[in-house]
JSON list of C-alpha atoms in Angstrom, two decimals:
[
{"chain": "A", "resi": 1, "resn": "ASP", "atom": "CA", "xyz": [0.00, 0.00, 0.00]},
{"chain": "A", "resi": 2, "resn": "SER", "atom": "CA", "xyz": [1.63, 3.23, -1.21]},
{"chain": "A", "resi": 3, "resn": "GLY", "atom": "CA", "xyz": [-0.52, 5.51, 0.94]},
{"chain": "A", "resi": 4, "resn": "VAL", "atom": "CA", "xyz": [-1.96, 7.23, -2.14]},
{"chain": "A", "resi": 5, "resn": "THR", "atom": "CA", "xyz": [-5.69, 6.73, -2.56]},
{"chain": "A", "resi": 6, "resn": "GLN", "atom": "CA", "xyz": [-7.80, 7.10, -5.67]},
{"chain": "A", "resi": 7, "resn": "THR", "atom": "CA", "xyz": [-11.54, 6.96, -6.20]},
{"chain": "A", "resi": 8, "resn": "PRO", "atom": "CA", "xyz": [-13.45, 5.51, -7.85]},
{"chain": "A", "resi": 9, "resn": "LYS", "atom": "CA", "xyz": [-11.70, 2.27, -8.75]},
{"chain": "A", "resi": 10, "resn": "HIS", "atom": "CA", "xyz": [-13.81, 1.73, -11.82]},
{"chain": "A", "resi": 11, "resn": "LEU", "atom": "CA", "xyz": [-15.90, 4.07, -13.92]},
{"chain": "A", "resi": 12, "resn": "ILE", "atom": "CA", "xyz": [-18.08, 3.21, -16.89]},
{"chain": "A", "resi": 13, "resn": "THR", "atom": "CA", "xyz": [-19.65, 6.04, -18.84]},
{"chain": "A", "resi": 14, "resn": "ALA", "atom": "CA", "xyz": [-20.80, 7.05, -22.29]},
{"chain": "A", "resi": 15, "resn": "THR", "atom": "CA", "xyz": [-19.20, 9.20, -24.97]},
{"chain": "A", "resi": 16, "resn": "GLY", "atom": "CA", "xyz": [-19.80, 12.90, -24.51]},
{"chain": "A", "resi": 17, "resn": "GLN", "atom": "CA", "xyz": [-20.08, 12.65, -20.74]},
{"chain": "A", "resi": 18, "resn": "ARG", "atom": "CA", "xyz": [-17.94, 14.24, -18.03]},
{"chain": "A", "resi": 19, "resn": "VAL", "atom": "CA", "xyz": [-16.28, 12.49, -15.09]},
{"chain": "A", "resi": 20, "resn": "THR", "atom": "CA", "xyz": [-14.17, 13.47, -12.11]},
{"chain": "A", "resi": 21, "resn": "LEU", "atom": "CA", "xyz": [-11.37, 11.33, -10.72]},
{"chain": "A", "resi": 22, "resn": "ARG", "atom": "CA", "xyz": [-10.10, 11.95, -7.24]},
{"chain": "A", "resi": 23, "resn": "CYS", "atom": "CA", "xyz": [-6.68, 11.46, -5.65]},
{"chain": "A", "resi": 24, "resn": "SER", "atom": "CA", "xyz": [-5.47, 11.87, -2.10]},
{"chain": "A", "resi": 25, "resn": "PRO", "atom": "CA", "xyz": [-1.67, 12.01, -1.76]},
{"chain": "A", "resi": 26, "resn": "ARG", "atom": "CA", "xyz": [0.38, 10.37, 0.96]},
{"chain": "A", "resi": 27, "resn": "SER", "atom": "CA", "xyz": [0.32, 12.18, 4.28]},
{"chain": "A", "resi": 28, "resn": "GLY", "atom": "CA", "xyz": [2.72, 15.11, 4.13]},
{"chain": "A", "resi": 29, "resn": "ASP", "atom": "CA", "xyz": [3.19, 15.04, 0.34]},
{"chain": "A", "resi": 30, "resn": "LEU", "atom": "CA", "xyz": [2.61, 18.34, -1.43]},
{"chain": "A", "resi": 31, "resn": "SER", "atom": "CA", "xyz": [3.01, 17.29, -5.04]},
{"chain": "A", "resi": 32, "resn": "VAL", "atom": "CA", "xyz": [0.54, 15.28, -7.11]},
{"chain": "A", "resi": 33, "resn": "TYR", "atom": "CA", "xyz": [1.13, 13.88, -10.60]},
{"chain": "A", "resi": 34, "resn": "TRP", "atom": "CA", "xyz": [-1.46, 12.47, -12.99]},
{"chain": "A", "resi": 35, "resn": "TYR", "atom": "CA", "xyz": [-0.62, 9.79, -15.56]},
{"chain": "A", "resi": 36, "resn": "GLN", "atom": "CA", "xyz": [-2.70, 8.07, -18.22]},
{"chain": "A", "resi": 37, "resn": "GLN", "atom": "CA", "xyz": [-2.06, 4.48, -19.27]},
{"chain": "A", "resi": 38, "resn": "SER", "atom": "CA", "xyz": [-3.97, 3.11, -22.24]},
{"chain": "A", "resi": 39, "resn": "LEU", "atom": "CA", "xyz": [-3.60, -0.39, -23.73]},
{"chain": "A", "resi": 40, "resn": "ASP", "atom": "CA", "xyz": [-1.28, 0.57, -26.53]},
{"chain": "A", "resi": 41, "resn": "GLN", "atom": "CA", "xyz": [0.62, 3.28, -24.70]},
{"chain": "A", "resi": 42, "resn": "GLY", "atom": "CA", "xyz": [2.90, 3.32, -21.73]},
{"chain": "A", "resi": 43, "resn": "LEU", "atom": "CA", "xyz": [2.49, 5.71, -18.86]},
{"chain": "A", "resi": 44, "resn": "GLN", "atom": "CA", "xyz": [1.90, 9.22, -20.18]},
{"chain": "A", "resi": 45, "resn": "PHE", "atom": "CA", "xyz": [2.44, 12.19, -17.91]},
{"chain": "A", "resi": 46, "resn": "LEU", "atom": "CA", "xyz": [-0.54, 14.53, -17.87]},
{"chain": "A", "resi": 47, "resn": "ILE", "atom": "CA", "xyz": [-0.04, 17.21, -15.24]},
{"chain": "A", "resi": 48, "resn": "GLN", "atom": "CA", "xyz": [1.64, 18.02, -11.91]},
{"chain": "A", "resi": 49, "resn": "TYR", "atom": "CA", "xyz": [0.44, 20.17, -9.03]},
{"chain": "A", "resi": 50, "resn": "TYR", "atom": "CA", "xyz": [2.49, 21.39, -6.12]},
{"chain": "A", "resi": 51, "resn": "ASN", "atom": "CA", "xyz": [0.78, 22.83, -3.05]},
{"chain": "A", "resi": 52, "resn": "GLY", "atom": "CA", "xyz": [-2.21, 23.97, -5.06]},
{"chain": "A", "resi": 53, "resn": "GLU", "atom": "CA", "xyz": [-0.33, 25.40, -8.03]},
{"chain": "A", "resi": 54, "resn": "GLU", "atom": "CA", "xyz": [0.16, 23.85, -11.43]},
{"chain": "A", "resi": 55, "resn": "ARG", "atom": "CA", "xyz": [3.86, 23.03, -11.87]},
{"chain": "A", "resi": 56, "resn": "ALA", "atom": "CA", "xyz": [4.17, 21.07, -15.09]},
{"chain": "A", "resi": 57, "resn": "LYS", "atom": "CA", "xyz": [2.00, 20.06, -17.99]},
{"chain": "A", "resi": 58, "resn": "GLY", "atom": "CA", "xyz": [2.41, 17.12, -20.31]},
{"chain": "A", "resi": 59, "resn": "ASN", "atom": "CA", "xyz": [0.33, 16.07, -23.29]},
{"chain": "A", "resi": 60, "resn": "ILE", "atom": "CA", "xyz": [-2.94, 16.81, -21.56]},
{"chain": "A", "resi": 61, "resn": "LEU", "atom": "CA", "xyz": [-5.91, 17.38, -23.82]},
{"chain": "A", "resi": 62, "resn": "GLU", "atom": "CA", "xyz": [-7.85, 20.63, -23.59]},
{"chain": "A", "resi": 63, "resn": "ARG", "atom": "CA", "xyz": [-10.92, 18.57, -22.63]},
{"chain": "A", "resi": 64, "resn": "PHE", "atom": "CA", "xyz": [-9.06, 17.51, -19.47]},
{"chain": "A", "resi": 65, "resn": "SER", "atom": "CA", "xyz": [-8.38, 19.75, -16.50]},
{"chain": "A", "resi": 66, "resn": "ALA", "atom": "CA", "xyz": [-7.15, 19.27, -12.97]},
{"chain": "A", "resi": 67, "resn": "GLN", "atom": "CA", "xyz": [-6.85, 21.12, -9.72]},
{"chain": "A", "resi": 68, "resn": "GLN", "atom": "CA", "xyz": [-5.38, 20.64, -6.27]},
{"chain": "A", "resi": 69, "resn": "PHE", "atom": "CA", "xyz": [-7.36, 21.78, -3.27]},
{"chain": "A", "resi": 70, "resn": "PRO", "atom": "CA", "xyz": [-6.18, 23.35, 0.03]},
{"chain": "A", "resi": 71, "resn": "ASP", "atom": "CA", "xyz": [-6.34, 19.93, 1.73]},
{"chain": "A", "resi": 72, "resn": "LEU", "atom": "CA", "xyz": [-3.95, 18.76, -1.06]},
{"chain": "A", "resi": 73, "resn": "HIS", "atom": "CA", "xyz": [-6.28, 16.26, -2.66]},
{"chain": "A", "resi": 74, "resn": "SER", "atom": "CA", "xyz": [-6.49, 16.57, -6.42]},
{"chain": "A", "resi": 75, "resn": "GLU", "atom": "CA", "xyz": [-9.19, 16.04, -9.00]},
{"chain": "A", "resi": 76, "resn": "LEU", "atom": "CA", "xyz": [-8.84, 15.27, -12.68]},
{"chain": "A", "resi": 77, "resn": "ASN", "atom": "CA", "xyz": [-11.83, 16.31, -14.77]},
{"chain": "A", "resi": 78, "resn": "LEU", "atom": "CA", "xyz": [-12.40, 14.66, -18.13]},
{"chain": "A", "resi": 79, "resn": "SER", "atom": "CA", "xyz": [-15.12, 16.10, -20.34]},
{"chain": "A", "resi": 80, "resn": "SER", "atom": "CA", "xyz": [-16.66, 15.39, -23.76]},
{"chain": "A", "resi": 81, "resn": "LEU", "atom": "CA", "xyz": [-15.37, 11.87, -23.36]},
{"chain": "A", "resi": 82, "resn": "GLU", "atom": "CA", "xyz": [-14.37, 9.84, -26.39]},
{"chain": "A", "resi": 83, "resn": "LEU", "atom": "CA", "xyz": [-13.82, 6.11, -26.79]},
{"chain": "A", "resi": 84, "resn": "GLY", "atom": "CA", "xyz": [-10.07, 6.71, -26.89]},
{"chain": "A", "resi": 85, "resn": "ASP", "atom": "CA", "xyz": [-10.12, 8.16, -23.40]},
{"chain": "A", "resi": 86, "resn": "SER", "atom": "CA", "xyz": [-10.66, 4.68, -22.00]},
{"chain": "A", "resi": 87, "resn": "ALA", "atom": "CA", "xyz": [-7.58, 4.01, -19.91]},
{"chain": "A", "resi": 88, "resn": "LEU", "atom": "CA", "xyz": [-6.14, 3.55, -16.46]},
{"chain": "A", "resi": 89, "resn": "TYR", "atom": "CA", "xyz": [-5.55, 6.88, -14.74]},
{"chain": "A", "resi": 90, "resn": "PHE", "atom": "CA", "xyz": [-2.95, 6.95, -12.00]},
{"chain": "A", "resi": 91, "resn": "CYS", "atom": "CA", "xyz": [-1.95, 9.61, -9.63]},
{"chain": "A", "resi": 92, "resn": "ALA", "atom": "CA", "xyz": [1.34, 9.67, -7.77]},
{"chain": "A", "resi": 93, "resn": "SER", "atom": "CA", "xyz": [2.68, 11.88, -5.01]},
{"chain": "A", "resi": 94, "resn": "THR", "atom": "CA", "xyz": [5.98, 13.15, -3.64]},
{"chain": "A", "resi": 95, "resn": "ALA", "atom": "CA", "xyz": [6.97, 15.47, -0.83]},
{"chain": "A", "resi": 96, "resn": "GLY", "atom": "CA", "xyz": [7.58, 18.15, -3.43]},
{"chain": "A", "resi": 97, "resn": "GLY", "atom": "CA", "xyz": [11.06, 18.20, -4.84]},
{"chain": "A", "resi": 98, "resn": "ASN", "atom": "CA", "xyz": [12.13, 16.68, -8.09]},
{"chain": "A", "resi": 99, "resn": "GLN", "atom": "CA", "xyz": [14.28, 13.55, -8.18]},
{"chain": "A", "resi": 100, "resn": "GLU", "atom": "CA", "xyz": [12.08, 12.00, -5.53]},
{"chain": "A", "resi": 101, "resn": "THR", "atom": "CA", "xyz": [10.40, 8.63, -5.56]},
{"chain": "A", "resi": 102, "resn": "GLN", "atom": "CA", "xyz": [6.88, 8.84, -6.91]},
{"chain": "A", "resi": 103, "resn": "TYR", "atom": "CA", "xyz": [4.45, 6.53, -5.13]},
{"chain": "A", "resi": 104, "resn": "PHE", "atom": "CA", "xyz": [1.52, 5.53, -7.30]},
{"chain": "A", "resi": 105, "resn": "GLY", "atom": "CA", "xyz": [-2.09, 5.13, -6.25]},
{"chain": "A", "resi": 106, "resn": "PRO", "atom": "CA", "xyz": [-4.12, 2.05, -7.29]},
{"chain": "A", "resi": 107, "resn": "GLY", "atom": "CA", "xyz": [-5.57, 3.85, -10.31]},
{"chain": "A", "resi": 108, "resn": "THR", "atom": "CA", "xyz": [-9.02, 4.48, -11.73]},
{"chain": "A", "resi": 109, "resn": "ARG", "atom": "CA", "xyz": [-10.04, 2.34, -14.67]},
{"chain": "A", "resi": 110, "resn": "LEU", "atom": "CA", "xyz": [-12.20, 4.37, -17.03]},
{"chain": "A", "resi": 111, "resn": "LEU", "atom": "CA", "xyz": [-14.25, 2.71, -19.73]},
{"chain": "A", "resi": 112, "resn": "VAL", "atom": "CA", "xyz": [-16.04, 4.94, -22.24]},
{"chain": "A", "resi": 113, "resn": "LEU", "atom": "CA", "xyz": [-18.77, 3.18, -24.23]},
{"chain": "B", "resi": 14, "resn": "GLN", "atom": "CA", "xyz": [11.90, 12.19, -25.99]},
{"chain": "B", "resi": 15, "resn": "GLN", "atom": "CA", "xyz": [10.46, 8.91, -24.73]},
{"chain": "B", "resi": 16, "resn": "PRO", "atom": "CA", "xyz": [13.26, 6.57, -23.61]},
{"chain": "B", "resi": 17, "resn": "VAL", "atom": "CA", "xyz": [13.61, 3.30, -25.48]},
{"chain": "B", "resi": 18, "resn": "GLN", "atom": "CA", "xyz": [13.57, 0.05, -23.55]},
{"chain": "B", "resi": 19, "resn": "SER", "atom": "CA", "xyz": [14.98, -3.23, -24.74]},
{"chain": "B", "resi": 20, "resn": "PRO", "atom": "CA", "xyz": [14.11, -5.99, -25.02]},
{"chain": "B", "resi": 21, "resn": "GLN", "atom": "CA", "xyz": [10.33, -5.53, -25.42]},
{"chain": "B", "resi": 22, "resn": "ALA", "atom": "CA", "xyz": [9.68, -8.91, -23.86]},
{"chain": "B", "resi": 23, "resn": "VAL", "atom": "CA", "xyz": [11.64, -11.70, -22.23]},
{"chain": "B", "resi": 24, "resn": "ILE", "atom": "CA", "xyz": [10.76, -15.16, -20.96]},
{"chain": "B", "resi": 25, "resn": "LEU", "atom": "CA", "xyz": [12.91, -16.77, -18.29]},
{"chain": "B", "resi": 26, "resn": "ARG", "atom": "CA", "xyz": [13.01, -19.92, -16.23]},
{"chain": "B", "resi": 27, "resn": "GLU", "atom": "CA", "xyz": [13.21, -19.53, -12.47]},
{"chain": "B", "resi": 28, "resn": "GLY", "atom": "CA", "xyz": [16.78, -18.92, -11.43]},
{"chain": "B", "resi": 29, "resn": "GLU", "atom": "CA", "xyz": [17.88, -17.33, -14.70]},
{"chain": "B", "resi": 30, "resn": "ASP", "atom": "CA", "xyz": [19.17, -13.79, -15.06]},
{"chain": "B", "resi": 31, "resn": "ALA", "atom": "CA", "xyz": [17.91, -10.90, -17.18]},
{"chain": "B", "resi": 32, "resn": "VAL", "atom": "CA", "xyz": [19.00, -7.41, -18.15]},
{"chain": "B", "resi": 33, "resn": "ILE", "atom": "CA", "xyz": [16.62, -4.65, -19.21]},
{"chain": "B", "resi": 34, "resn": "ASN", "atom": "CA", "xyz": [18.03, -1.55, -20.86]},
{"chain": "B", "resi": 35, "resn": "CYS", "atom": "CA", "xyz": [16.70, 1.99, -21.03]},
{"chain": "B", "resi": 36, "resn": "SER", "atom": "CA", "xyz": [18.20, 4.54, -23.44]},
{"chain": "B", "resi": 37, "resn": "SER", "atom": "CA", "xyz": [17.44, 8.22, -23.71]},
{"chain": "B", "resi": 38, "resn": "SER", "atom": "CA", "xyz": [18.25, 10.70, -26.44]},
{"chain": "B", "resi": 39, "resn": "LYS", "atom": "CA", "xyz": [18.46, 13.43, -23.78]},
{"chain": "B", "resi": 40, "resn": "ALA", "atom": "CA", "xyz": [20.85, 14.02, -20.90]},
{"chain": "B", "resi": 41, "resn": "LEU", "atom": "CA", "xyz": [19.23, 12.82, -17.69]},
{"chain": "B", "resi": 42, "resn": "TYR", "atom": "CA", "xyz": [18.97, 13.97, -14.10]},
{"chain": "B", "resi": 43, "resn": "SER", "atom": "CA", "xyz": [17.72, 10.65, -12.88]},
{"chain": "B", "resi": 44, "resn": "VAL", "atom": "CA", "xyz": [16.29, 7.29, -13.82]},
{"chain": "B", "resi": 45, "resn": "HIS", "atom": "CA", "xyz": [13.48, 5.57, -11.90]},
{"chain": "B", "resi": 46, "resn": "TRP", "atom": "CA", "xyz": [12.58, 1.89, -12.26]},
{"chain": "B", "resi": 47, "resn": "TYR", "atom": "CA", "xyz": [9.13, 0.44, -11.61]},
{"chain": "B", "resi": 48, "resn": "ARG", "atom": "CA", "xyz": [7.49, -2.95, -11.91]},
{"chain": "B", "resi": 49, "resn": "GLN", "atom": "CA", "xyz": [3.81, -3.25, -12.75]},
{"chain": "B", "resi": 50, "resn": "LYS", "atom": "CA", "xyz": [1.61, -6.32, -12.53]},
{"chain": "B", "resi": 51, "resn": "HIS", "atom": "CA", "xyz": [-1.35, -6.45, -14.88]},
{"chain": "B", "resi": 52, "resn": "GLY", "atom": "CA", "xyz": [-4.06, -3.98, -13.86]},
{"chain": "B", "resi": 53, "resn": "GLU", "atom": "CA", "xyz": [-2.17, -2.83, -10.76]},
{"chain": "B", "resi": 54, "resn": "ALA", "atom": "CA", "xyz": [-0.23, 0.28, -9.84]},
{"chain": "B", "resi": 55, "resn": "PRO", "atom": "CA", "xyz": [3.45, 0.58, -10.77]},
{"chain": "B", "resi": 56, "resn": "VAL", "atom": "CA", "xyz": [5.60, -0.34, -7.78]},
{"chain": "B", "resi": 57, "resn": "PHE", "atom": "CA", "xyz": [8.81, 1.58, -7.18]},
{"chain": "B", "resi": 58, "resn": "LEU", "atom": "CA", "xyz": [12.03, -0.45, -7.40]},
{"chain": "B", "resi": 59, "resn": "MET", "atom": "CA", "xyz": [14.86, 2.07, -7.32]},
{"chain": "B", "resi": 60, "resn": "ILE", "atom": "CA", "xyz": [16.03, 5.52, -8.32]},
{"chain": "B", "resi": 61, "resn": "LEU", "atom": "CA", "xyz": [19.43, 6.38, -9.78]},
{"chain": "B", "resi": 62, "resn": "LEU", "atom": "CA", "xyz": [20.55, 9.94, -9.30]},
{"chain": "B", "resi": 63, "resn": "LYS", "atom": "CA", "xyz": [24.14, 10.15, -10.40]},
{"chain": "B", "resi": 64, "resn": "GLY", "atom": "CA", "xyz": [26.03, 9.03, -13.41]},
{"chain": "B", "resi": 65, "resn": "GLY", "atom": "CA", "xyz": [27.64, 5.67, -12.80]},
{"chain": "B", "resi": 66, "resn": "GLU", "atom": "CA", "xyz": [25.56, 5.06, -9.72]},
{"chain": "B", "resi": 67, "resn": "GLN", "atom": "CA", "xyz": [24.62, 1.47, -9.05]},
{"chain": "B", "resi": 68, "resn": "LYS", "atom": "CA", "xyz": [21.97, 0.47, -6.61]},
{"chain": "B", "resi": 69, "resn": "GLY", "atom": "CA", "xyz": [20.79, -2.89, -5.45]},
{"chain": "B", "resi": 70, "resn": "HIS", "atom": "CA", "xyz": [17.74, -4.32, -3.79]},
{"chain": "B", "resi": 71, "resn": "ASP", "atom": "CA", "xyz": [17.78, -8.04, -2.99]},
{"chain": "B", "resi": 72, "resn": "LYS", "atom": "CA", "xyz": [18.68, -9.67, -6.28]},
{"chain": "B", "resi": 73, "resn": "ILE", "atom": "CA", "xyz": [17.63, -6.65, -8.37]},
{"chain": "B", "resi": 74, "resn": "SER", "atom": "CA", "xyz": [20.19, -3.97, -9.12]},
{"chain": "B", "resi": 75, "resn": "ALA", "atom": "CA", "xyz": [20.63, -1.16, -11.60]},
{"chain": "B", "resi": 76, "resn": "SER", "atom": "CA", "xyz": [23.28, 1.06, -13.11]},
{"chain": "B", "resi": 77, "resn": "PHE", "atom": "CA", "xyz": [23.23, 4.49, -14.70]},
{"chain": "B", "resi": 78, "resn": "ASN", "atom": "CA", "xyz": [25.72, 5.51, -17.37]},
{"chain": "B", "resi": 79, "resn": "GLU", "atom": "CA", "xyz": [25.29, 9.24, -17.64]},
{"chain": "B", "resi": 80, "resn": "LYS", "atom": "CA", "xyz": [27.62, 9.60, -20.62]},
{"chain": "B", "resi": 81, "resn": "LYS", "atom": "CA", "xyz": [25.69, 7.09, -22.68]},
{"chain": "B", "resi": 82, "resn": "GLN", "atom": "CA", "xyz": [22.35, 8.30, -21.24]},
{"chain": "B", "resi": 83, "resn": "GLN", "atom": "CA", "xyz": [21.52, 4.72, -20.44]},
{"chain": "B", "resi": 84, "resn": "SER", "atom": "CA", "xyz": [20.38, 2.71, -17.48]},
{"chain": "B", "resi": 85, "resn": "SER", "atom": "CA", "xyz": [20.24, -1.04, -17.06]},
{"chain": "B", "resi": 86, "resn": "LEU", "atom": "CA", "xyz": [18.21, -3.12, -14.64]},
{"chain": "B", "resi": 87, "resn": "TYR", "atom": "CA", "xyz": [19.72, -6.45, -13.60]},
{"chain": "B", "resi": 88, "resn": "LEU", "atom": "CA", "xyz": [17.56, -9.28, -12.26]},
{"chain": "B", "resi": 89, "resn": "THR", "atom": "CA", "xyz": [19.53, -12.22, -10.97]},
{"chain": "B", "resi": 90, "resn": "ALA", "atom": "CA", "xyz": [18.29, -15.66, -9.97]},
{"chain": "B", "resi": 91, "resn": "SER", "atom": "CA", "xyz": [14.79, -14.65, -11.06]},
{"chain": "B", "resi": 92, "resn": "GLN", "atom": "CA", "xyz": [11.76, -15.71, -9.06]},
{"chain": "B", "resi": 93, "resn": "LEU", "atom": "CA", "xyz": [8.16, -16.20, -10.18]},
{"chain": "B", "resi": 94, "resn": "SER", "atom": "CA", "xyz": [7.28, -12.98, -8.36]},
{"chain": "B", "resi": 95, "resn": "TYR", "atom": "CA", "xyz": [9.50, -11.02, -10.75]},
{"chain": "B", "resi": 96, "resn": "SER", "atom": "CA", "xyz": [6.98, -11.46, -13.56]},
{"chain": "B", "resi": 97, "resn": "GLY", "atom": "CA", "xyz": [5.42, -8.22, -14.74]},
{"chain": "B", "resi": 98, "resn": "THR", "atom": "CA", "xyz": [6.14, -5.21, -16.90]},
{"chain": "B", "resi": 99, "resn": "TYR", "atom": "CA", "xyz": [9.18, -3.11, -16.07]},
{"chain": "B", "resi": 100, "resn": "PHE", "atom": "CA", "xyz": [9.23, 0.59, -16.83]},
{"chain": "B", "resi": 101, "resn": "CYS", "atom": "CA", "xyz": [12.02, 3.08, -16.67]},
{"chain": "B", "resi": 102, "resn": "GLY", "atom": "CA", "xyz": [11.00, 6.65, -15.97]},
{"chain": "B", "resi": 103, "resn": "THR", "atom": "CA", "xyz": [13.43, 9.41, -16.85]},
{"chain": "B", "resi": 104, "resn": "GLN", "atom": "CA", "xyz": [13.87, 13.00, -15.76]},
{"chain": "B", "resi": 105, "resn": "PRO", "atom": "CA", "xyz": [15.70, 14.85, -18.53]},
{"chain": "B", "resi": 106, "resn": "HIS", "atom": "CA", "xyz": [17.98, 17.81, -17.92]},
{"chain": "B", "resi": 107, "resn": "GLY", "atom": "CA", "xyz": [15.91, 20.94, -18.40]},
{"chain": "B", "resi": 108, "resn": "SER", "atom": "CA", "xyz": [12.99, 19.54, -16.41]},
{"chain": "B", "resi": 109, "resn": "GLY", "atom": "CA", "xyz": [13.52, 22.43, -14.05]},
{"chain": "B", "resi": 110, "resn": "ASN", "atom": "CA", "xyz": [11.90, 22.01, -10.67]},
{"chain": "B", "resi": 111, "resn": "THR", "atom": "CA", "xyz": [9.27, 19.58, -11.93]},
{"chain": "B", "resi": 112, "resn": "GLY", "atom": "CA", "xyz": [9.41, 15.95, -11.04]},
{"chain": "B", "resi": 113, "resn": "LYS", "atom": "CA", "xyz": [7.59, 14.68, -14.09]},
{"chain": "B", "resi": 114, "resn": "LEU", "atom": "CA", "xyz": [8.73, 11.34, -15.40]},
{"chain": "B", "resi": 115, "resn": "ILE", "atom": "CA", "xyz": [8.87, 10.29, -19.03]},
{"chain": "B", "resi": 116, "resn": "PHE", "atom": "CA", "xyz": [8.38, 6.55, -19.19]},
{"chain": "B", "resi": 117, "resn": "GLY", "atom": "CA", "xyz": [9.67, 4.00, -21.65]},
{"chain": "B", "resi": 118, "resn": "GLN", "atom": "CA", "xyz": [7.23, 1.68, -23.37]},
{"chain": "B", "resi": 119, "resn": "GLY", "atom": "CA", "xyz": [7.90, -1.12, -20.92]},
{"chain": "B", "resi": 120, "resn": "THR", "atom": "CA", "xyz": [9.52, -4.56, -20.96]},
{"chain": "B", "resi": 121, "resn": "THR", "atom": "CA", "xyz": [7.33, -7.55, -20.23]},
{"chain": "B", "resi": 122, "resn": "LEU", "atom": "CA", "xyz": [9.07, -10.20, -18.16]},
{"chain": "B", "resi": 123, "resn": "GLN", "atom": "CA", "xyz": [7.62, -13.67, -17.67]},
{"chain": "B", "resi": 124, "resn": "VAL", "atom": "CA", "xyz": [9.28, -16.09, -15.30]},
{"chain": "B", "resi": 125, "resn": "LYS", "atom": "CA", "xyz": [8.27, -19.73, -15.69]},
{"chain": "B", "resi": 126, "resn": "PRO", "atom": "CA", "xyz": [8.76, -22.52, -13.17]}
]
C-alpha cells in the first residue's frame, strides 16, 4: 500500500459525458502527478500540481483539467469523453522536490462506451 | 523524448538472469525503475541519481551511465514474483523544478517454473 488513494476504482460512462477522478496524496506530500495508461501506450504524464499550483503540464488534452485543493487532494476532470479516453488513470505523489520517488495510487479504470 | 527500452519482452526460467536496458536521447537527471503487474499500480524499485551510480535491492540492481544516457536493470536468480512489466522513468535535464517522469514503453518479463 503506497498511501496514495484514488476513487473511484472503476468508472463506466458514455461518450460525450464528463467524469471526475479523485486522488489523495500520501500524508505530508505536497506534489501530485497524474498519468494516463492506455492499452497501446505506456504511462503518459498529464499534469503536476504542487501545493495547489500547477507546476508542469504534459500532453494533456484541452478537454481535461485538474486542480489541487487546500487539503492537497487533487481532482482530474475529463469532459466530452471519447472512446479513446478509456484508460487507467494513475496519480502519484511526492513530498515536493524533483528527483524524488513517486508513489503511485491504485488507479481508476475508465471505460467509455 | 520517450526513452527506449529493450528488449520488449523476455521469458525466463526460475533462477535465470535478465538485463533490461533503457536509453534516452536526452541528458538525464535521474532514472526511476518500476514494476507493474497487470491492472495494478506501478511499484517503485529504485532511483538512480548520479552518473555511474549502481543500486541494489535483494537480487535486483541497476546502473546508470550518464555519458551514454543509459540505465540497465539487472535481475539475478529470477523468481516467479519477478513477472510483470518493467518501466524506466526518466527526468531529462531541463525539467527544471518539476518531477515529471517520461516513461519508456515497458519490458514484459515472464518467469516460468
